[in-house]
Amino acid sequence: MRETVISNRRKVTSVCVLTSLGLFAVTLCFGALAVENKPENNYVQEISKTYDFKFGPNPFSPGNATTTTGTFIPGEMFVPSKRCGTCHTDAHAQWRQSAHGNAFREPFYQKNVKDQQNQKGIEFTRHCESCHNPAALFAGALTKNSHVKRPFDDDGVSCIACHTIQSVNGRGIGGYVMGEPAFLVKEDGTRLLAGVTDQQILDDIPSHRRAMMRPLLKTPEFCGACHKSQVPRELNDYKFLRAFMVADELQQSSFSKESPHPFYVRDKETCNSCHMKREPAPLFDVSAKKGTLVSHRWAAANTAIPTFYKWKDQLDAVTKFLEDDKLGVDIFAIRRKARGVSPEEFIAPVNRSNFTISGGDRITAEVVITNKNIGHSFPPELRDFYEAYVEFIVSDDAGKALYRSGFIKPDGYLDESAHNYKTYLVKSDGSYNDKHHIWRTRVFAQNNQINSGRSDVARYQFNIPSDVNGALHLTARVRYRRFTRVFSDYTLGKSVDYPIVTMATTEYVMKIGVNDAKADDPNDKNAVPEWRRWNNYGIALFDQRQYPLAIDAFARAAELDEKYRPMALVNRAMAHIELEQYDEAATILETVVKSNPTNSRALFQQARIFIKRGQLDQAETNIRQVLAAFPRDRISLQQLGELCKIKRDYKGALECYDKILQIDPEDLGAHYNLMLVYRKLGRTDDAKREAKIFADLKDDPGALSLANQFLRKHPEMSNESVYWHVHDLSRTPGE
């Protein structure tokens, strides 16, 4: 229920008066399903008698959720979402088909959480249910031999649950505080739920708005309470393992406007502005304005739920979202090695160049994949059991595929050698954890992604066939499937082809013989400017640690666009710094800062050089200037904290690290440095606390050998774990 709830009661009274008595009856019936129909003030005592406080006094551990009272909430207070749907008709219809509305009941989650329950125990599912079924968690249903009736299971993340959250703490896995559900909150704070009719709500819209809306709900931090995940020691009997942190990725992206470090400058976006765009409200939702309301479909990437339930509207919305220019793919360059000739020829951009191809030539095509318009990594979240990959095909004029990579095999499984963006989970015995049993994970053997505004290069090597004339058609597509075939088969017990969405595609026709440069098409609105193509290529090379090549690419970008030139020059300087070529980097940065003394990105990189040269006062001046413009830049805060430590300004250092933990309470570097500072100050207990947190958060050095052993046993996977690698293609059989 949004702030846009209409205040003109006359428009909706005729609808709601007819239903209020029926709805009140529904509420009474729902209440009758409560635990032995106990009065509310006895509820906590009754639940506590048989509840397993396995993880300590917090009944909701090992998740991070809690309540304003710190204890249980009667299940009947989580009113069914269909009650809201009588007035909020469109929002409810959209929610019902969303991932939120099916967070608990859908079969993929059910299979996974039941595995956890069978292998570990129902009390361990509190970790998951804090985000998938809050009512079950807070009602005290997640314990052995529970007597709590569970009519709320069908709702998953219900209207009342989401809109009753009062605050968040940045920890994820239910890092929020749930209030006492209410339909009305009076000015004096009195909360009313039981017996409240629709007419009473319509007569007091301000109190309804106080109950359902607060500024928090429109912030990325609110979404981050669940869209941030980790596996705690209590769950895996091992240590903290980070799973994903989408909200933190957004906070560090160009879309947040809170960081100077991204490679591009973008307009501000939030989770809501991206995933809750306005859409038509044909069912006359009372919250609609001018016939539209913010979408409660939360269209993102889950194609599996609407496919399973056969919800065409939701599937269409998700598919459209995925196809809407989120990614870019560019066959940017080729490297040609003629038979018996050395060295190889570099041709880029390939469609803007003149060159010749002959039979027998060895070609390496370089395909650039860019995360253009996503405010977090691609793919986000649980990369271990869904697939994002690049399909690359070389075909002849007749359409016959001569070479192919990244295809779905006849058995429905993805080609093992595909260039993919995936996480490989490894269990303690070294075996592949491909069923998403996160409680059994010990290490990530691979964790590939493309961060917001960044790029990747996929390289494909093949021979020009001597028996082919005419042209070769090079096609590259970025494709996405939810879930992997192994997991969908495991869940459903049968082979089912779930949708594969093509998120970006491109083609280049390469003639056997002479190829002429193609001119820009001024009418092509989707054409990527040449400077940006060079820059994306440079970013990809930078992230693959090919720094000399990145320097050349950024130099070309700087030459081609005057407006972007300062950014490109800073990019070059960053690559020089990585190569420890500080004099070259300093010269570039001095030029940029001289032309624009407020360029925060250049100032930060210049500070890095000042530190290397021992010019600490100049470095601190730069960093403080950056923080004046970007006070929530955790990288600059970390750097300033380090400078304060060097100066023995421990108070200043503590302030920096505390500010970082306000953004991300699990920041590894902040906890490590707090440990050191507290030791310097003689605050032994505080130092021990931080040392314990740091030891749990940091990577286990012993796990690296386990990952290496796994990759040696799985050569089909190990190629993707290398920063710079080539897909060596063989001729397609029968062609």
PDB file of C-alpha atoms in Angstrom, residues 252-369:
ATOM      1  CA  GLN A 252      29.148   1.657  -5.071  1.00  0.00           C
ATOM      2  CA  SER A 253      27.818   2.011  -8.626  1.00  0.00           C
ATOM      3  CA  SER A 254      27.401   5.172 -10.673  1.00  0.00           C
ATOM      4  CA  PHE A 255      23.622   4.963 -10.185  1.00  0.00           C
ATOM      5  CA  SER A 256      23.827   5.735  -6.458  1.00  0.00           C
ATOM      6  CA  LYS A 257      25.735   9.011  -6.981  1.00  0.00           C
ATOM      7  CA  GLU A 258      27.656   8.095  -3.809  1.00  0.00           C
ATOM      8  CA  SER A 259      30.956   7.059  -5.382  1.00  0.00           C
ATOM      9  CA  PRO A 260      33.431   8.852  -7.680  1.00  0.00           C
ATOM     10  CA  HIS A 261      35.088   5.635  -8.858  1.00  0.00           C
ATOM     11  CA  PRO A 262      32.831   4.194 -11.617  1.00  0.00           C
ATOM     12  CA  PHE A 263      33.959   4.458 -15.230  1.00  0.00           C
ATOM     13  CA  TYR A 264      30.776   6.261 -16.291  1.00  0.00           C
ATOM     14  CA  VAL A 265      28.534   8.943 -14.786  1.00  0.00           C
ATOM     15  CA  ARG A 266      24.835   8.054 -14.709  1.00  0.00           C
ATOM     16  CA  ASP A 267      21.593   9.575 -13.470  1.00  0.00           C
ATOM     17  CA  LYS A 268      20.532   8.486  -9.992  1.00  0.00           C
ATOM     18  CA  GLU A 269      18.478   5.303  -9.789  1.00  0.00           C
ATOM     19  CA  THR A 270      17.195   3.245  -6.863  1.00  0.00           C
ATOM     20  CA  CYS A 271      15.758  -0.250  -6.593  1.00  0.00           C
ATOM     21  CA  ASN A 272      12.278   1.282  -6.778  1.00  0.00           C
ATOM     22  CA  SER A 273      12.902   3.488  -9.796  1.00  0.00           C
ATOM     23  CA  CYS A 274      14.209   0.489 -11.733  1.00  0.00           C
ATOM     24  CA  HIS A 275      11.980  -2.363 -10.542  1.00  0.00           C
ATOM     25  CA  MET A 276       8.786  -0.467  -9.654  1.00  0.00           C
ATOM     26  CA  LYS A 277       8.120   1.687 -12.676  1.00  0.00           C
ATOM     27  CA  ARG A 278       4.597   2.954 -13.160  1.00  0.00           C
ATOM     28  CA  GLU A 279       2.251   0.885 -15.302  1.00  0.00           C
ATOM     29  CA  PRO A 280      -1.456   0.941 -16.193  1.00  0.00           C
ATOM     30  CA  ALA A 281      -3.958   0.022 -13.477  1.00  0.00           C
ATOM     31  CA  PRO A 282      -6.903  -1.503 -15.395  1.00  0.00           C
ATOM     32  CA  LEU A 283      -8.534  -2.871 -12.215  1.00  0.00           C
ATOM     33  CA  PHE A 284      -9.082   0.627 -10.776  1.00  0.00           C
ATOM     34  CA  ASP A 285      -6.686   0.304  -7.847  1.00  0.00           C
ATOM     35  CA  VAL A 286      -7.420   3.017  -5.245  1.00  0.00           C
ATOM     36  CA  SER A 287      -3.731   3.912  -5.231  1.00  0.00           C
ATOM     37  CA  ALA A 288      -3.678   4.648  -8.955  1.00  0.00           C
ATOM     38  CA  LYS A 289      -2.927   8.137 -10.198  1.00  0.00           C
ATOM     39  CA  LYS A 290      -4.138   9.045 -13.659  1.00  0.00           C
ATOM     40  CA  GLY A 291      -4.752   5.370 -14.360  1.00  0.00           C
ATOM     41  CA  THR A 292      -1.288   4.121 -13.340  1.00  0.00           C
ATOM     42  CA  LEU A 293       0.507   2.907 -10.231  1.00  0.00           C
ATOM     43  CA  VAL A 294       3.983   1.752  -9.328  1.00  0.00           C
ATOM     44  CA  SER A 295       4.357  -1.859 -10.333  1.00  0.00           C
ATOM     45  CA  HIS A 296       4.239  -4.547  -7.672  1.00  0.00           C
ATOM     46  CA  ARG A 297       5.491  -7.181 -10.104  1.00  0.00           C
ATOM     47  CA  TRP A 298       9.107  -6.304  -9.313  1.00  0.00           C
ATOM     48  CA  ALA A 299      10.043  -7.555 -12.771  1.00  0.00           C
ATOM     49  CA  ALA A 300      13.689  -8.569 -12.623  1.00  0.00           C
ATOM     50  CA  ALA A 301      15.131 -11.959 -13.595  1.00  0.00           C
ATOM     51  CA  ASN A 302      12.886 -14.739 -12.286  1.00  0.00           C
ATOM     52  CA  THR A 303      11.406 -16.407 -15.356  1.00  0.00           C
ATOM     53  CA  ALA A 304      10.926 -19.735 -13.556  1.00  0.00           C
ATOM     54  CA  ILE A 305       8.021 -18.798 -11.267  1.00  0.00           C
ATOM     55  CA  PRO A 306       5.721 -17.406 -13.986  1.00  0.00           C
ATOM     56  CA  THR A 307       6.651 -20.314 -16.250  1.00  0.00           C
ATOM     57  CA  PHE A 308       5.739 -22.862 -13.582  1.00  0.00           C
ATOM     58  CA  TYR A 309       2.401 -21.189 -12.790  1.00  0.00           C
ATOM     59  CA  LYS A 310       1.726 -20.279 -16.443  1.00  0.00           C
ATOM     60  CA  TRP A 311       1.437 -16.548 -15.722  1.00  0.00           C
ATOM     61  CA  LYS A 312       1.943 -14.998 -19.127  1.00  0.00           C
ATOM     62  CA  ASP A 313       1.724 -11.370 -17.969  1.00  0.00           C
ATOM     63  CA  GLN A 314       4.458 -11.819 -15.385  1.00  0.00           C
ATOM     64  CA  LEU A 315       6.674 -13.778 -17.759  1.00  0.00           C
ATOM     65  CA  ASP A 316       6.234 -11.107 -20.427  1.00  0.00           C
ATOM     66  CA  ALA A 317       7.120  -8.372 -17.921  1.00  0.00           C
ATOM     67  CA  VAL A 318      10.266 -10.175 -16.755  1.00  0.00           C
ATOM     68  CA  THR A 319      11.326 -10.997 -20.302  1.00  0.00           C
ATOM     69  CA  LYS A 320      10.802  -7.420 -21.437  1.00  0.00           C
ATOM     70  CA  PHE A 321      12.833  -6.186 -18.486  1.00  0.00           C
ATOM     71  CA  LEU A 322      15.731  -8.509 -19.302  1.00  0.00           C
ATOM     72  CA  GLU A 323      15.683  -7.567 -22.987  1.00  0.00           C
ATOM     73  CA  ASP A 324      15.505  -3.818 -22.353  1.00  0.00           C
ATOM     74  CA  ASP A 325      19.086  -2.784 -23.164  1.00  0.00           C
ATOM     75  CA  LYS A 326      20.469  -4.024 -19.865  1.00  0.00           C
ATOM     76  CA  LEU A 327      23.576  -5.488 -21.490  1.00  0.00           C
ATOM     77  CA  GLY A 328      25.664  -4.755 -24.547  1.00  0.00           C
ATOM     78  CA  VAL A 329      27.605  -7.189 -26.716  1.00  0.00           C
ATOM     79  CA  ASP A 330      30.124  -6.091 -29.334  1.00  0.00           C
ATOM     80  CA  ILE A 331      32.305  -8.134 -31.688  1.00  0.00           C
ATOM     81  CA  PHE A 332      34.946  -5.484 -31.250  1.00  0.00           C
ATOM     82  CA  ALA A 333      38.207  -6.867 -32.575  1.00  0.00           C
ATOM     83  CA  ILE A 334      39.908  -9.771 -34.270  1.00  0.00           C
ATOM     84  CA  ARG A 335      43.485 -10.922 -34.143  1.00  0.00           C
ATOM     85  CA  ARG A 336      44.640 -12.507 -37.414  1.00  0.00           C
ATOM     86  CA  LYS A 337      47.555 -14.905 -37.600  1.00  0.00           C
ATOM     87  CA  ALA A 338      48.272 -15.750 -41.242  1.00  0.00           C
ATOM     88  CA  ARG A 339      49.734 -19.163 -41.928  1.00  0.00           C
ATOM     89  CA  GLY A 340      53.517 -19.000 -41.652  1.00  0.00           C
ATOM     90  CA  VAL A 341      53.476 -15.277 -40.819  1.00  0.00           C
ATOM     91  CA  SER A 342      54.390 -13.610 -37.538  1.00  0.00           C
ATOM     92  CA  PRO A 343      53.368 -11.520 -35.619  1.00  0.00           C
ATOM     93  CA  GLU A 344      49.587 -11.513 -35.560  1.00  0.00           C
ATOM     94  CA  GLU A 345      47.592  -8.559 -36.862  1.00  0.00           C
ATOM     95  CA  PHE A 346      45.289  -6.673 -34.470  1.00  0.00           C
ATOM     96  CA  ILE A 347      42.176  -5.289 -36.174  1.00  0.00           C
ATOM     97  CA  ALA A 348      39.850  -3.010 -34.182  1.00  0.00           C
ATOM     98  CA  PRO A 349      37.131  -1.993 -34.289  1.00  0.00           C
ATOM     99  CA  VAL A 350      36.660  -4.791 -36.756  1.00  0.00           C
ATOM    100  CA  ASN A 351      33.741  -3.197 -38.628  1.00  0.00           C
ATOM    101  CA  ARG A 352      35.600   0.121 -38.977  1.00  0.00           C
ATOM    102  CA  SER A 353      38.783  -1.420 -40.403  1.00  0.00           C
ATOM    103  CA  ASN A 354      40.175  -2.497 -43.798  1.00  0.00           C
ATOM    104  CA  PHE A 355      41.759  -5.940 -43.781  1.00  0.00           C
ATOM    105  CA  THR A 356      42.068  -9.199 -45.702  1.00  0.00           C
ATOM    106  CA  ILE A 357      41.183 -12.731 -44.626  1.00  0.00           C
ATOM    107  CA  SER A 358      42.402 -15.908 -46.304  1.00  0.00           C
ATOM    108  CA  GLY A 359      41.735 -19.615 -45.891  1.00  0.00           C
ATOM    109  CA  GLY A 360      43.951 -21.139 -43.222  1.00  0.00           C
ATOM    110  CA  ASP A 361      44.227 -17.919 -41.198  1.00  0.00           C
ATOM    111  CA  ARG A 362      44.006 -18.320 -37.443  1.00  0.00           C
ATOM    112  CA  ILE A 363      41.445 -15.847 -36.071  1.00  0.00           C
ATOM    113  CA  THR A 364      40.810 -14.788 -32.483  1.00  0.00           C
ATOM    114  CA  ALA A 365      37.554 -12.847 -32.174  1.00  0.00           C
ATOM    115  CA  GLU A 366      37.329 -10.575 -29.143  1.00  0.00           C
ATOM    116  CA  VAL A 367      33.751 -10.068 -27.946  1.00  0.00           C
ATOM    117  CA  VAL A 368      33.084  -7.315 -25.403  1.00  0.00           C
ATOM    118  CA  ILE A 369      30.152  -7.834 -23.019  1.00  0.00           C
TER     119      ILE A 369
END
